[in-house]
Short mmCIF file of C-alpha atoms in Angstrom, two decimals:
data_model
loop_
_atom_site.label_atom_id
_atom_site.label_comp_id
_atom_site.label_asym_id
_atom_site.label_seq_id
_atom_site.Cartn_x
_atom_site.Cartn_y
_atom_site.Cartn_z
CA UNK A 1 -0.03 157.64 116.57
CA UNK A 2 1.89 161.31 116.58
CA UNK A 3 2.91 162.27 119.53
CA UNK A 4 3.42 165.69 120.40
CA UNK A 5 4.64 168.20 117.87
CA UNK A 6 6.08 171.57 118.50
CA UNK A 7 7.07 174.27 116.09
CA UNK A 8 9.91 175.61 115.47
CA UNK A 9 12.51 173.66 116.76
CA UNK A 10 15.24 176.80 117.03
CA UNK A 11 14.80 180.10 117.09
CA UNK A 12 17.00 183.62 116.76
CA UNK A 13 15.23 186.36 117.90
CA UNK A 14 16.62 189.90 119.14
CA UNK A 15 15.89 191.60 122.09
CA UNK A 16 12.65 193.27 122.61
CA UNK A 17 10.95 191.47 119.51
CA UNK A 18 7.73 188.77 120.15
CA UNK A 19 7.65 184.98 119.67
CA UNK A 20 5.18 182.86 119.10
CA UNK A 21 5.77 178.99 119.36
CA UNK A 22 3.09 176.05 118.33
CA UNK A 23 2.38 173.26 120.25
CA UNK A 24 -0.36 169.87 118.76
CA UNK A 25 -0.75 167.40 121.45
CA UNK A 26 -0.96 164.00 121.14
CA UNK A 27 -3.70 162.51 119.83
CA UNK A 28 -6.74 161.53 122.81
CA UNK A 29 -5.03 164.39 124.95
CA UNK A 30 -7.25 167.55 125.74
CA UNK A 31 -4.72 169.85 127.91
CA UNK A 32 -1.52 171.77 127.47
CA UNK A 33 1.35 172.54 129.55
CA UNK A 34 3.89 174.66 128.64
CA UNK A 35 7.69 174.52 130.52
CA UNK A 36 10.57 176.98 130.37
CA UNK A 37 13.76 174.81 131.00
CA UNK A 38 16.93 176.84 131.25
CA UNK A 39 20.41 175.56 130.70
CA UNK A 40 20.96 173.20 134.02
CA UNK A 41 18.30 173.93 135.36
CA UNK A 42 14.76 171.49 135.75
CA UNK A 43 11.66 172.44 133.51
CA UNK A 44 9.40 175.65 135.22
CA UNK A 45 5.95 175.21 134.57
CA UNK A 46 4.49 178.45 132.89
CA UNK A 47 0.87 177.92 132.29
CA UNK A 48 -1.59 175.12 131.38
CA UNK A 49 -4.49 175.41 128.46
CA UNK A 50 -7.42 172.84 129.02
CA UNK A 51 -10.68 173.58 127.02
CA UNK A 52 -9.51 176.29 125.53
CA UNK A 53 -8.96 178.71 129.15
CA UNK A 54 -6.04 179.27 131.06
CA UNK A 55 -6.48 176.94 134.28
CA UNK A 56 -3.70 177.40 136.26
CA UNK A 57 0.03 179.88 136.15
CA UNK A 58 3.09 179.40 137.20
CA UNK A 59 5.59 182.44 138.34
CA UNK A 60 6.20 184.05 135.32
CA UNK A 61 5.35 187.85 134.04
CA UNK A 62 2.36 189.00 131.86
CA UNK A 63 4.59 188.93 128.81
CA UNK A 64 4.10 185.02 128.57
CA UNK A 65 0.66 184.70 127.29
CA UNK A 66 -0.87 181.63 125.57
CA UNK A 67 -3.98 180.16 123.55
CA UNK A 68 -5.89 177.15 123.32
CA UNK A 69 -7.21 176.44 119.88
CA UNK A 70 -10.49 173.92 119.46
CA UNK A 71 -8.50 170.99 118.03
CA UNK A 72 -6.76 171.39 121.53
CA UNK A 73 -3.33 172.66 120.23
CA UNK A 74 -1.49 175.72 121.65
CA UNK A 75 0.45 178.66 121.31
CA UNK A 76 3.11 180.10 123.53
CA UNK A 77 3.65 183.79 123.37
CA UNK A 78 6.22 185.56 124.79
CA UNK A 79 6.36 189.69 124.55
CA UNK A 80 9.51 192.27 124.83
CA UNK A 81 11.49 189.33 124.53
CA UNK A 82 15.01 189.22 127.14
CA UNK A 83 18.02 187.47 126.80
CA UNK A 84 16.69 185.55 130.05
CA UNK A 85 14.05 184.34 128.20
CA UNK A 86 16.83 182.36 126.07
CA UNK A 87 15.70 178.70 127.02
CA UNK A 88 14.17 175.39 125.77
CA UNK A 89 10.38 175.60 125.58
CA UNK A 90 8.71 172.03 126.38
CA UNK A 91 5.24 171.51 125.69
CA UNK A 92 3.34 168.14 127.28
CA UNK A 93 0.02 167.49 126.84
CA UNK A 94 -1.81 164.87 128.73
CA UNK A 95 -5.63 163.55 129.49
CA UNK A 96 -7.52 164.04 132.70
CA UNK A 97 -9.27 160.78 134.11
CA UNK A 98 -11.29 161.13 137.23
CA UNK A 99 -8.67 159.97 139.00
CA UNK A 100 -6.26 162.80 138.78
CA UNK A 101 -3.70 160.56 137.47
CA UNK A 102 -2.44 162.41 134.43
CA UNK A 103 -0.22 160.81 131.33
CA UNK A 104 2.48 163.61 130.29
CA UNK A 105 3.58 163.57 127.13
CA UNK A 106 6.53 165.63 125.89
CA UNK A 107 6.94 167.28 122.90
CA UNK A 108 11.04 167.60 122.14
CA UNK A 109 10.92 171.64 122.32
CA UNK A 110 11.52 174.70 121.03
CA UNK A 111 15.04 176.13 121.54
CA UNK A 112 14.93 179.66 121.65
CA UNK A 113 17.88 182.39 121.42
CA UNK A 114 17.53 185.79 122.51
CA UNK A 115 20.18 188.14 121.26
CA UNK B 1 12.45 176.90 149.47
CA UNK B 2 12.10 175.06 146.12
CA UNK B 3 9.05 172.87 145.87
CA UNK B 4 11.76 169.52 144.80
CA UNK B 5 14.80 169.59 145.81
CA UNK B 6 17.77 167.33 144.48
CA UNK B 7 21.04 166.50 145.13
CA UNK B 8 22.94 168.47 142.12
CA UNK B 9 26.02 166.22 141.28
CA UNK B 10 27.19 165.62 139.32
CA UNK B 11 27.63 161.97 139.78
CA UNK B 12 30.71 160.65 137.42
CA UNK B 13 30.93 156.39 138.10
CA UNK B 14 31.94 153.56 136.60
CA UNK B 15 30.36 151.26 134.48
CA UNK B 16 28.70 148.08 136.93
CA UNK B 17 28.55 150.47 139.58
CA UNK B 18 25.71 151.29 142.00
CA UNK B 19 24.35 154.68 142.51
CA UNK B 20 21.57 156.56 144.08
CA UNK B 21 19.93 160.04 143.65
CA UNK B 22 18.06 161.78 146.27
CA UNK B 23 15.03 163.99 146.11
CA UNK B 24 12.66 166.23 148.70
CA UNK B 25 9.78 167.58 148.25
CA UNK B 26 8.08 170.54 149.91
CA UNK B 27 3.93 170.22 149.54
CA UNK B 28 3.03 167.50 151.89
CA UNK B 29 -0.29 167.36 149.55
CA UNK B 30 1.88 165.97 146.56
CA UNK B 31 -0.04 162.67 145.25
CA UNK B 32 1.97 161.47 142.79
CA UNK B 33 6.36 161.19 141.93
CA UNK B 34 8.12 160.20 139.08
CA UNK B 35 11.45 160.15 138.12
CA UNK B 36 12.25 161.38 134.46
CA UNK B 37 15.49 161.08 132.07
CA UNK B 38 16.23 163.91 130.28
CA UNK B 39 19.54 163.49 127.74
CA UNK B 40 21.44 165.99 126.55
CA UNK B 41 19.06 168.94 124.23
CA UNK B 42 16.33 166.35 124.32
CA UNK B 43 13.04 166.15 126.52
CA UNK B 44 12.49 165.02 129.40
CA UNK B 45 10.80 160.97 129.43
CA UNK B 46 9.32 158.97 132.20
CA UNK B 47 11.68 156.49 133.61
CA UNK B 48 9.41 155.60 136.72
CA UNK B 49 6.65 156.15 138.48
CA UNK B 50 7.78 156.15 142.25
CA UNK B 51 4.90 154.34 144.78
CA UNK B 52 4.80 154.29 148.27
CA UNK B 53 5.55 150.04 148.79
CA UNK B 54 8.57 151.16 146.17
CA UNK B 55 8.82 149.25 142.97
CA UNK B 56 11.26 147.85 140.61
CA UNK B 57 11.92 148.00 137.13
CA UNK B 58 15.42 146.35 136.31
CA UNK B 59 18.28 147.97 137.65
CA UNK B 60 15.85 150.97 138.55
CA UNK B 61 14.39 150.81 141.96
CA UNK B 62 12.58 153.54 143.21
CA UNK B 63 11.39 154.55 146.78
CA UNK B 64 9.25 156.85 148.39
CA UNK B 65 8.70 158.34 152.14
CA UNK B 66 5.52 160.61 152.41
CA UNK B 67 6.59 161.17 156.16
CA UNK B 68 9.36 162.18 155.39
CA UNK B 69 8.72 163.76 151.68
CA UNK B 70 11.54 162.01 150.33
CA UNK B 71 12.09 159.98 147.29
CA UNK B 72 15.27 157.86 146.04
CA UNK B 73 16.30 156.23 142.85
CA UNK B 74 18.74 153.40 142.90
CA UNK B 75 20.33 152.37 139.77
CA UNK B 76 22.84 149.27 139.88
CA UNK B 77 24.66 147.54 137.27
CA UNK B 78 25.25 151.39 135.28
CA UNK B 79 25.34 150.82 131.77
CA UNK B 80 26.98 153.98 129.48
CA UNK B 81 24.22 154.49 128.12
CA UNK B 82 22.64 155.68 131.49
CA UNK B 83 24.42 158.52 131.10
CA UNK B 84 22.26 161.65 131.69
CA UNK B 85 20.19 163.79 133.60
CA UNK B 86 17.74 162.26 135.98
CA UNK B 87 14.64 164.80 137.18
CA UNK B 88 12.89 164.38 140.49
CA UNK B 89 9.46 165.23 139.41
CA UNK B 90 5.76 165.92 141.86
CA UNK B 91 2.44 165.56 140.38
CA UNK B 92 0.17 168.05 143.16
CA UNK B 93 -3.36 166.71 142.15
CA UNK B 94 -5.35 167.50 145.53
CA UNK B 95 -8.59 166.01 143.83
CA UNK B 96 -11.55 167.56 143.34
CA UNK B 97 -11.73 170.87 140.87
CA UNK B 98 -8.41 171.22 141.71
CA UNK B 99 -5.84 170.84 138.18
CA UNK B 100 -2.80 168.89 138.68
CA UNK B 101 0.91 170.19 137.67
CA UNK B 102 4.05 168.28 137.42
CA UNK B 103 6.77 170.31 139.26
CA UNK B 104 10.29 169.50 138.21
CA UNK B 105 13.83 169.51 140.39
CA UNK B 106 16.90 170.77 139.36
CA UNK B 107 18.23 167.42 137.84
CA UNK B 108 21.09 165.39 138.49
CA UNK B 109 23.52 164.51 136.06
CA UNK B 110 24.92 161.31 135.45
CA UNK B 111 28.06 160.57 133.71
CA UNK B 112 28.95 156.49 133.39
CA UNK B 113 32.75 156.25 132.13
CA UNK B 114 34.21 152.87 130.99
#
């Protein structure tokens, strides 16, 4: 049973280009959560994809946008890119019971470097 | 005020010894607290869940206080392999329509020498 997958695992951009990074969850899961984790610092929630519509943001600007395909997987976009943005990019998809009490799983990230 | 708060470290012990990480938490309507292991350029993985009685899972012993929106982990007996960074982590479900998130601390770092 794959868990999740993300795509790339690096990547070199330069200033002011666009990114786009790829996210299948794990099979059974039906939402997407995508993290920012900068060096020494805890993951920041971004966004979160569940049938196929943004559901809830964290605090981040317009220029982080995302998608929801059918098969449930994801992109993360990220616009006018900034050396800030520089960061590991964790997605985690999970399944919904009734109960609330959601099973994250982890992809192992997308490094991104913004020169 | 950040939503979790930790205790930064880092923490640099012995092996055998005993050693305990603090967390706080901000949204009294938080339902649900884990502790995650992240090593180095890797994700992050569930240790623990934390519950309210606390629980125990080999040298990993968990506690929570919702009065006091605090949660500990206790690990005894380090090992050198325990060596990494441990993330207080929230789970604000409020039931309902409403989506849950998990909201991470900063992350403690562990080092375990010989």
């Amino acid at each position: 049973d794959a868990g999740v997958t993300q795509s790339p695992t690096h990547l070199i951009k330069t200033r002011g280009q666009q990114v786009t990074l790829r996210c299948s969850p794990k099979s059974g899961h039906d939402t997407v959560s995508w993290y920012q984790q900068a060096l020494g610092q805890g993951p920041q929630f971004i966004f979160q994809y569940y049938e196929e519509e943004e559901r809830q943001r964290g605090n981040f600007p317009d220029r982080f946008s995302g998608h929801q395909f059918p098969n449930y997987s994801s992109e993360l976009n990220v616009n006018a890119l900034l050396l800030g943005d520089s960061a590991l990019y964790l997605c985690a998809s999970s399944f919904q019971p009734a109960d609330g009490n959601y099973g994250y799983t982890f992809g192992s990230g997308t490094r991104l470097t913004v020169v | 005020r950040k939503e979790v708060e930790q205790d930064p470290g880092p923490f640099n012990v012995p092996e055998g010894a005993t050693v305990a990480f603090n967390c706080t938490y901000s949204n009294s309507a938080s339902q649900s607290f884990f502790w995650y292991r992240q090593d180095c350029r890797k994700e992050p993985k569930l240790l623990m869940s934390v519950y309210s009685s606390g629980n125990e899972d080999g040298r990993f012993t968990a506690q929570l206080n919702r009065a006091s929106q605090y949660i500990s982990l206790l690990i005894r007996d380090s090992k050198l392999s325990d060596s990494a960074t441990y993330l207080c982590v929230v789970n604000n479900y409020a039931g309902g329509t409403s989506y849950g998130k998990l909201t991470f601390g900063q992350g403690t770092i562990l080092t375990v020498h010989p």
